[in-house]
mmCIF file of C-alpha atoms and ligand atoms in Angstrom:
data_model
loop_
_atom_site.group_PDB
_atom_site.id
_atom_site.type_symbol
_atom_site.label_atom_id
_atom_site.label_comp_id
_atom_site.label_asym_id
_atom_site.label_seq_id
_atom_site.Cartn_x
_atom_site.Cartn_y
_atom_site.Cartn_z
ATOM 1 C CA UNK A 1 0.211 -18.529 7.958
ATOM 2 C CA UNK A 2 3.148 -17.591 10.751
ATOM 3 C CA UNK A 3 1.800 -14.886 13.019
ATOM 4 C CA UNK A 4 5.676 -12.461 13.574
ATOM 5 C CA UNK A 5 3.406 -9.248 16.074
ATOM 6 C CA UNK A 6 5.790 -7.386 15.781
ATOM 7 C CA UNK A 7 4.638 -5.461 18.954
ATOM 8 C CA UNK A 8 5.517 -5.309 22.369
ATOM 9 C CA UNK A 9 1.904 -5.561 23.858
ATOM 10 C CA UNK A 10 0.005 -8.251 21.494
ATOM 11 C CA UNK A 11 -2.549 -11.483 23.144
ATOM 12 C CA UNK A 12 -0.384 -14.100 22.354
ATOM 13 C CA UNK A 13 3.333 -13.739 22.035
ATOM 14 C CA UNK A 14 3.406 -9.553 23.221
ATOM 15 C CA UNK A 15 7.308 -8.329 22.695
ATOM 16 C CA UNK A 16 8.410 -11.595 22.176
ATOM 17 C CA UNK A 17 9.432 -10.366 18.478
ATOM 18 C CA UNK A 18 9.297 -6.724 19.070
ATOM 19 C CA UNK A 19 13.691 -6.249 17.919
ATOM 20 C CA UNK A 20 13.629 -6.144 14.099
ATOM 21 C CA UNK A 21 16.163 -9.260 14.232
ATOM 22 C CA UNK A 22 13.967 -11.248 16.704
ATOM 23 C CA UNK A 23 11.556 -10.804 14.601
ATOM 24 C CA UNK A 24 12.733 -11.494 11.168
ATOM 25 C CA UNK A 25 14.499 -14.396 12.356
ATOM 26 C CA UNK A 26 11.566 -15.524 13.753
ATOM 27 C CA UNK A 27 9.699 -15.772 10.279
ATOM 28 C CA UNK A 28 12.505 -17.701 8.574
ATOM 29 C CA UNK A 29 12.238 -19.517 11.415
ATOM 30 C CA UNK A 30 8.067 -19.995 10.374
ATOM 31 C CA UNK A 31 9.321 -20.967 6.884
ATOM 32 C CA UNK A 32 11.447 -23.752 7.769
ATOM 33 C CA UNK A 33 8.817 -24.777 10.089
ATOM 34 C CA UNK A 34 6.610 -25.233 7.180
ATOM 35 C CA UNK A 35 4.438 -21.915 6.442
ATOM 36 C CA UNK A 36 3.241 -20.558 2.735
ATOM 37 C CA UNK A 37 2.864 -17.565 3.963
ATOM 38 C CA UNK A 38 4.502 -14.632 6.785
ATOM 39 C CA UNK A 39 1.526 -11.916 8.343
ATOM 40 C CA UNK A 40 3.639 -9.315 9.810
ATOM 41 C CA UNK A 41 1.922 -6.831 11.536
ATOM 42 C CA UNK A 42 3.859 -4.121 13.799
ATOM 43 C CA UNK A 43 -0.251 -3.673 15.415
ATOM 44 C CA UNK A 44 -1.384 -4.707 18.987
ATOM 45 C CA UNK A 45 -5.533 -5.806 18.677
ATOM 46 C CA UNK A 46 -5.226 -8.029 21.738
ATOM 47 C CA UNK A 47 -8.968 -7.255 23.503
ATOM 48 C CA UNK A 48 -8.876 -2.906 25.016
ATOM 49 C CA UNK A 49 -5.885 -2.154 23.434
ATOM 50 C CA UNK A 50 -4.989 1.417 22.454
ATOM 51 C CA UNK A 51 -3.916 2.450 18.851
ATOM 52 C CA UNK A 52 -0.327 2.710 18.088
ATOM 53 C CA UNK A 53 0.831 5.621 15.321
ATOM 54 C CA UNK A 54 1.454 4.949 11.882
ATOM 55 C CA UNK A 55 4.385 6.089 12.138
ATOM 56 C CA UNK A 56 5.483 3.279 15.166
ATOM 57 C CA UNK A 57 3.170 0.825 13.769
ATOM 58 C CA UNK A 58 5.842 1.974 10.295
ATOM 59 C CA UNK A 59 8.971 1.859 12.211
ATOM 60 C CA UNK A 60 7.489 -1.082 13.669
ATOM 61 C CA UNK A 61 6.923 -4.021 10.101
ATOM 62 C CA UNK A 62 9.782 -2.137 7.905
ATOM 63 C CA UNK A 63 13.205 -3.811 7.867
ATOM 64 C CA UNK A 64 11.314 -6.823 8.830
ATOM 65 C CA UNK A 65 9.031 -6.823 5.540
ATOM 66 C CA UNK A 66 11.875 -4.939 3.905
ATOM 67 C CA UNK A 67 14.367 -8.085 4.600
ATOM 68 C CA UNK A 68 11.289 -11.316 4.431
ATOM 69 C CA UNK A 69 10.482 -10.489 1.309
ATOM 70 C CA UNK A 70 14.269 -10.105 -0.408
ATOM 71 C CA UNK A 71 14.308 -12.826 1.325
ATOM 72 C CA UNK A 72 11.786 -15.328 -1.232
ATOM 73 C CA UNK A 73 9.900 -15.446 1.621
ATOM 74 C CA UNK A 74 5.348 -14.846 0.517
ATOM 75 C CA UNK A 75 5.112 -12.164 3.805
ATOM 76 C CA UNK A 76 0.600 -10.855 3.840
ATOM 77 C CA UNK A 77 0.790 -8.023 5.964
ATOM 78 C CA UNK A 78 -1.846 -7.388 9.532
ATOM 79 C CA UNK A 79 -2.792 -3.853 8.664
ATOM 80 C CA UNK A 80 -5.684 -1.754 9.525
ATOM 81 C CA UNK A 81 -3.588 1.494 7.681
ATOM 82 C CA UNK A 82 -3.891 2.065 3.946
ATOM 83 C CA UNK A 83 -0.517 3.812 4.999
ATOM 84 C CA UNK A 84 0.451 0.076 6.241
ATOM 85 C CA UNK A 85 -0.127 -1.843 3.387
ATOM 86 C CA UNK A 86 1.206 1.244 0.774
ATOM 87 C CA UNK A 87 4.551 0.324 2.190
ATOM 88 C CA UNK A 88 3.766 -2.627 2.425
ATOM 89 C CA UNK A 89 2.693 -3.782 -1.205
ATOM 90 C CA UNK A 90 5.525 -1.659 -2.504
ATOM 91 C CA UNK A 91 8.048 -4.113 -0.753
ATOM 92 C CA UNK A 92 6.673 -6.484 -2.454
ATOM 93 C CA UNK A 93 4.157 -8.332 0.466
ATOM 94 C CA UNK A 94 1.034 -11.322 -1.815
ATOM 95 C CA UNK A 95 -1.248 -10.101 0.507
ATOM 96 C CA UNK A 96 -2.737 -7.346 3.091
ATOM 97 C CA UNK A 97 -5.202 -8.814 6.303
ATOM 98 C CA UNK A 98 -7.885 -6.639 7.069
ATOM 99 C CA UNK A 99 -9.185 -7.405 10.246
ATOM 100 C CA UNK A 100 -10.827 -4.448 9.973
ATOM 101 C CA UNK A 101 -12.173 -5.602 6.874
ATOM 102 C CA UNK A 102 -12.298 -1.655 5.362
ATOM 103 C CA UNK A 103 -13.863 -0.165 7.734
ATOM 104 C CA UNK A 104 -10.647 1.427 10.259
ATOM 105 C CA UNK A 105 -9.193 3.339 6.930
ATOM 106 C CA UNK A 106 -11.284 3.877 3.971
ATOM 107 C CA UNK A 107 -8.877 4.178 1.786
ATOM 108 C CA UNK A 108 -7.644 0.511 2.721
ATOM 109 C CA UNK A 109 -10.162 -1.023 0.485
ATOM 110 C CA UNK A 110 -8.790 1.085 -3.278
ATOM 111 C CA UNK A 111 -5.272 0.754 -2.227
ATOM 112 C CA UNK A 112 -5.376 -3.047 -2.214
ATOM 113 C CA UNK A 113 -8.205 -2.779 -5.664
ATOM 114 C CA UNK A 114 -5.226 -1.124 -7.163
ATOM 115 C CA UNK A 115 -2.579 -4.035 -6.268
ATOM 116 C CA UNK A 116 -4.961 -6.930 -7.369
ATOM 117 C CA UNK A 117 -3.925 -9.550 -3.928
ATOM 118 C CA UNK A 118 -5.682 -11.565 -1.608
ATOM 119 C CA UNK A 119 -7.664 -9.941 0.159
ATOM 120 C CA UNK A 120 -8.625 -11.133 3.956
ATOM 121 C CA UNK A 121 -10.942 -9.299 5.295
ATOM 122 C CA UNK A 122 -12.129 -8.845 8.778
ATOM 123 C CA UNK A 123 -15.967 -9.161 10.510
ATOM 124 C CA UNK A 124 -15.298 -6.742 12.541
ATOM 125 C CA UNK A 125 -16.901 -5.025 14.929
ATOM 126 C CA UNK A 126 -14.603 -1.285 16.472
ATOM 127 C CA UNK A 127 -11.278 -0.802 17.470
ATOM 128 C CA UNK A 128 -10.505 -3.057 19.978
ATOM 129 C CA UNK A 129 -10.257 -0.862 23.165
ATOM 130 C CA UNK A 130 -13.880 -0.780 23.909
ATOM 131 C CA UNK A 131 -14.731 -4.024 21.647
ATOM 132 C CA UNK A 132 -15.596 -6.226 23.675
ATOM 133 C CA UNK A 133 -19.258 -4.296 24.573
ATOM 134 C CA UNK A 134 -20.207 -5.148 20.738
ATOM 135 C CA UNK A 135 -20.221 -8.701 21.467
ATOM 136 C CA UNK A 136 -24.031 -8.723 21.393
ATOM 137 C CA UNK A 137 -25.923 -11.332 18.903
ATOM 138 C CA UNK A 138 -28.929 -12.673 18.177
ATOM 139 C CA UNK A 139 -27.937 -14.866 15.465
ATOM 140 C CA UNK A 140 -24.237 -15.240 15.324
ATOM 141 C CA UNK A 141 -23.923 -16.843 12.401
ATOM 142 C CA UNK A 142 -26.953 -15.222 10.391
ATOM 143 C CA UNK A 143 -25.129 -11.949 12.006
ATOM 144 C CA UNK A 144 -21.666 -12.261 10.953
ATOM 145 C CA UNK A 145 -22.607 -13.711 7.362
ATOM 146 C CA UNK A 146 -24.541 -10.523 6.908
ATOM 147 C CA UNK A 147 -22.409 -7.532 8.196
ATOM 148 C CA UNK A 148 -19.555 -9.858 5.352
ATOM 149 C CA UNK A 149 -21.918 -9.135 3.102
ATOM 150 C CA UNK A 150 -22.413 -5.637 3.602
ATOM 151 C CA UNK A 151 -18.591 -5.713 3.967
ATOM 152 C CA UNK A 152 -18.463 -7.448 0.756
ATOM 153 C CA UNK A 153 -20.656 -5.417 -1.417
ATOM 154 C CA UNK A 154 -18.411 -1.786 -0.038
ATOM 155 C CA UNK A 155 -14.888 -3.214 -1.108
ATOM 156 C CA UNK A 156 -15.845 -4.385 -4.620
ATOM 157 C CA UNK A 157 -17.528 -0.397 -4.967
ATOM 158 C CA UNK A 158 -14.284 0.608 -4.119
ATOM 159 C CA UNK A 159 -12.956 -1.867 -7.539
ATOM 160 C CA UNK A 160 -11.654 -4.831 -5.383
ATOM 161 C CA UNK A 161 -12.193 -7.586 -7.763
ATOM 162 C CA UNK A 162 -14.537 -10.568 -5.612
ATOM 163 C CA UNK A 163 -12.193 -12.936 -7.025
ATOM 164 C CA UNK A 164 -8.715 -11.971 -4.513
ATOM 165 C CA UNK A 165 -11.549 -12.018 -0.822
ATOM 166 C CA UNK A 166 -10.924 -14.245 1.274
ATOM 167 C CA UNK A 167 -13.259 -13.914 4.591
ATOM 168 C CA UNK A 168 -12.649 -14.675 7.900
ATOM 169 C CA UNK A 169 -15.527 -14.645 10.595
ATOM 170 C CA UNK A 170 -13.178 -13.012 13.219
ATOM 171 C CA UNK A 171 -12.648 -15.501 15.833
ATOM 172 C CA UNK A 172 -11.827 -12.983 19.337
ATOM 173 C CA UNK A 173 -13.084 -9.736 18.226
ATOM 174 C CA UNK A 174 -16.029 -8.572 18.953
ATOM 175 C CA UNK A 175 -17.469 -12.161 19.941
ATOM 176 C CA UNK A 176 -17.265 -13.653 23.457
ATOM 177 C CA UNK A 177 -15.145 -16.673 25.126
ATOM 178 C CA UNK A 178 -17.275 -18.801 26.353
ATOM 179 C CA UNK A 179 -17.862 -22.698 25.281
ATOM 180 C CA UNK A 180 -21.068 -22.692 25.860
ATOM 181 C CA UNK A 181 -24.792 -20.732 25.792
ATOM 182 C CA UNK A 182 -25.242 -17.946 24.167
ATOM 183 C CA UNK A 183 -21.945 -17.033 25.053
ATOM 184 C CA UNK A 184 -20.659 -19.457 22.771
ATOM 185 C CA UNK A 185 -19.912 -17.249 19.166
ATOM 186 C CA UNK A 186 -16.866 -18.440 18.575
ATOM 187 C CA UNK A 187 -17.212 -22.021 18.731
ATOM 188 C CA UNK A 188 -21.045 -21.441 16.660
ATOM 189 C CA UNK A 189 -18.957 -19.410 14.387
ATOM 190 C CA UNK A 190 -15.760 -22.662 13.503
ATOM 191 C CA UNK A 191 -18.392 -24.733 13.025
ATOM 192 C CA UNK A 192 -20.343 -23.170 9.933
ATOM 193 C CA UNK A 193 -17.301 -21.528 8.457
ATOM 194 C CA UNK A 194 -18.625 -23.031 4.968
ATOM 195 C CA UNK A 195 -21.951 -21.279 6.069
ATOM 196 C CA UNK A 196 -20.278 -18.204 6.911
ATOM 197 C CA UNK A 197 -18.378 -17.789 3.738
ATOM 198 C CA UNK A 198 -21.829 -18.453 1.125
ATOM 199 C CA UNK A 199 -22.099 -15.422 -0.641
ATOM 200 C CA UNK A 200 -24.502 -14.478 -3.055
ATOM 201 C CA UNK A 201 -24.446 -17.580 -4.034
ATOM 202 C CA UNK A 202 -20.441 -17.533 -4.274
ATOM 203 C CA UNK A 203 -18.514 -19.745 -2.055
ATOM 204 C CA UNK A 204 -15.344 -17.273 -0.358
ATOM 205 C CA UNK A 205 -12.355 -18.441 0.786
ATOM 206 C CA UNK A 206 -12.080 -18.629 4.985
ATOM 207 C CA UNK A 207 -8.919 -17.564 7.074
ATOM 208 C CA UNK A 208 -9.187 -18.872 11.040
ATOM 209 C CA UNK A 209 -7.347 -16.971 13.416
ATOM 210 C CA UNK A 210 -8.202 -18.539 16.415
ATOM 211 C CA UNK A 211 -4.337 -19.967 17.334
ATOM 212 C CA UNK A 212 -3.721 -18.954 21.308
ATOM 213 C CA UNK A 213 -7.320 -17.170 22.049
ATOM 214 C CA UNK A 214 -9.443 -16.284 25.015
ATOM 215 C CA UNK A 215 -11.714 -18.937 23.793
ATOM 216 C CA UNK A 216 -9.327 -22.108 24.462
ATOM 217 C CA UNK A 217 -8.053 -20.476 27.612
ATOM 218 C CA UNK A 218 -12.345 -20.751 28.938
ATOM 219 C CA UNK A 219 -12.204 -24.434 27.356
ATOM 220 C CA UNK A 220 -9.295 -25.219 29.148
ATOM 221 C CA UNK A 221 -9.970 -23.541 32.520
ATOM 222 C CA UNK A 222 -9.214 -25.377 35.519
ATOM 223 C CA UNK A 223 -11.680 -25.828 37.448
ATOM 224 C CA UNK A 224 -11.639 -23.188 39.752
ATOM 225 C CA UNK A 225 -12.435 -21.000 36.536
ATOM 226 C CA UNK A 226 -8.806 -19.853 35.926
ATOM 227 C CA UNK A 227 -8.624 -19.379 32.807
ATOM 228 C CA UNK A 228 -5.661 -21.355 31.134
ATOM 229 C CA UNK A 229 -2.733 -18.968 30.062
ATOM 230 C CA UNK A 230 -2.837 -18.446 26.176
ATOM 231 C CA UNK A 231 0.841 -20.467 26.134
ATOM 232 C CA UNK A 232 0.004 -23.741 27.058
ATOM 233 C CA UNK A 233 -3.447 -23.492 24.997
ATOM 234 C CA UNK A 234 -1.558 -24.315 22.286
ATOM 235 C CA UNK A 235 -2.082 -28.834 21.211
ATOM 236 C CA UNK A 236 -6.091 -26.697 21.331
ATOM 237 C CA UNK A 237 -5.085 -25.091 18.660
ATOM 238 C CA UNK A 238 -3.837 -27.475 16.538
ATOM 239 C CA UNK A 239 -7.275 -29.990 17.646
ATOM 240 C CA UNK A 240 -8.681 -26.306 15.484
ATOM 241 C CA UNK A 241 -7.289 -26.278 13.122
ATOM 242 C CA UNK A 242 -7.600 -29.908 12.573
ATOM 243 C CA UNK A 243 -12.036 -29.077 12.258
ATOM 244 C CA UNK A 244 -11.315 -25.750 10.321
ATOM 245 C CA UNK A 245 -9.119 -27.790 7.712
ATOM 246 C CA UNK A 246 -11.238 -30.834 8.031
ATOM 247 C CA UNK A 247 -15.315 -28.168 7.812
ATOM 248 C CA UNK A 248 -13.673 -26.606 4.908
ATOM 249 C CA UNK A 249 -11.173 -24.139 5.570
ATOM 250 C CA UNK A 250 -8.453 -22.061 2.989
ATOM 251 C CA UNK A 251 -6.021 -20.984 5.720
ATOM 252 C CA UNK A 252 -6.214 -20.849 9.319
ATOM 253 C CA UNK A 253 -2.925 -18.038 11.100
ATOM 254 C CA UNK A 254 -1.283 -19.438 14.029
ATOM 255 C CA UNK A 255 1.709 -18.948 16.387
ATOM 256 C CA UNK A 256 3.043 -22.511 16.444
ATOM 257 C CA UNK A 257 3.727 -23.508 12.741
ATOM 258 C CA UNK A 258 4.457 -27.354 13.002
ATOM 259 C CA UNK A 259 1.904 -28.968 14.574
ATOM 260 C CA UNK A 260 -0.644 -27.606 13.072
ATOM 261 C CA UNK A 261 1.031 -27.764 9.800
ATOM 262 C CA UNK A 262 0.935 -31.333 10.224
ATOM 263 C CA UNK A 263 -3.024 -30.603 10.947
ATOM 264 C CA UNK A 264 -3.758 -29.136 8.167
ATOM 265 C CA UNK A 265 -1.713 -32.155 5.667
ATOM 266 C CA UNK A 266 -4.100 -34.825 7.918
ATOM 267 C CA UNK A 267 -7.542 -32.861 7.207
ATOM 268 C CA UNK A 268 -6.570 -32.989 3.773
ATOM 269 C CA UNK A 269 -6.037 -35.763 3.245
ATOM 270 C CA UNK A 270 -9.322 -36.734 5.675
ATOM 271 C CA UNK A 271 -11.404 -34.591 2.435
ATOM 272 C CA UNK A 272 -9.265 -36.326 -0.583
ATOM 273 C CA UNK A 273 -10.465 -39.380 0.992
ATOM 274 C CA UNK A 274 -13.780 -38.273 2.212
ATOM 275 C CA UNK A 275 -14.830 -37.053 -1.910
ATOM 276 C CA UNK A 276 -13.127 -40.074 -3.907
ATOM 277 C CA UNK A 277 -15.264 -42.159 -0.836
ATOM 278 C CA UNK A 278 -18.324 -40.340 -2.210
ATOM 279 C CA UNK A 279 -17.777 -40.586 -6.457
ATOM 280 C CA UNK A 280 -16.591 -44.528 -5.530
ATOM 281 C CA UNK A 281 -20.891 -43.724 -4.496
ATOM 282 C CA UNK A 282 -21.479 -42.768 -6.844
HETATM 283 N N1 PMM B 1 -6.228 -12.736 15.008
HETATM 284 C C1 PMM B 1 -5.322 -11.232 15.472
HETATM 285 C C2 PMM B 1 -4.024 -10.933 14.353
HETATM 286 N N2 PMM B 1 -4.729 -10.464 13.554
HETATM 287 N N3 PMM B 1 -6.066 -11.292 10.996
HETATM 288 C C3 PMM B 1 -6.604 -12.150 10.904
HETATM 289 N N4 PMM B 1 -7.452 -12.508 9.649
HETATM 290 N N5 PMM B 1 -7.468 -12.934 11.551
HETATM 291 C C4 PMM B 1 -7.723 -13.287 13.086
HETATM 292 O O1 PMM B 1 -8.315 -14.117 13.674
HETATM 293 C C5 PMM B 1 -7.106 -12.662 13.894
HETATM 294 C C6 PMM B 1 -5.410 -11.283 12.363
HETATM 295 C C7 PMM B 1 -4.732 -11.230 16.532
HETATM 296 O O2 PMM B 1 -4.315 -12.389 16.971
HETATM 297 P P1 PMM B 1 -2.682 -12.553 18.321
HETATM 298 O O3 PMM B 1 -2.696 -10.833 18.402
HETATM 299 O O4 PMM B 1 -2.818 -13.382 18.744
HETATM 300 O O5 PMM B 1 -1.813 -12.502 16.500
#
């Protein structure tokens, strides 16, 4: 899944694809580079971000979604708002990516249920302006899984078919960016993808959004502790993609597609070889 942020202020690529023409061109480039899905969003969720109005969000994504769908691209809409998702579904998007897992807008689950499209339900504890202060966990893996289980109950109660749900541990969203000790929230989740998504006897598909996030900049900090700028974390993103895909992720959401697409293919070969070996030994 390649990312098109039509925003002036996203964490990882703020402003780069803000204009409709640039965003559409970028979406087409991502597909040419190997993306199976293009995720279009018009509201930044970087730590500390304030919300934009629904009108502004729609203004940003409308032409981009319309043109990409027209060009035959499999488009996902990255929004917490039913109003925006409704437009996007009418325009023909194939998937709704709701980072709030239906918490931000109570109308979202029913809308997605009616459309019957895949629904990405991410772990989320509140809006970005103060999400870091909610990053308090005794056991991050157990708590994220339990809170996702509650969201599954809530959205299925609104009519969402469980077979359409994709879970996401919400890396960077109310998760501390450390890489050792009790703050290594993102890393503990990454090594526990199967555990996080095994809920109610079912293994849900998992989407991982690690690309260019703070935990990579923190891991790769200079000796004086200065975090590596996010633009210089693409190689680390590729490493996470390979490990996450080998560890069972269904999809990775990334900003730079080519090397990540290669990493996904490496992981697929890795898993196929492991499965073949296991079968031969039986
Ligand atoms: N991260 C961002 C935006 N949307 N969607 C899902 N499902 N998972 C994520 O981890 C996720 C997301 C924020 O990242 P960006 O602003 O760098 O694109």
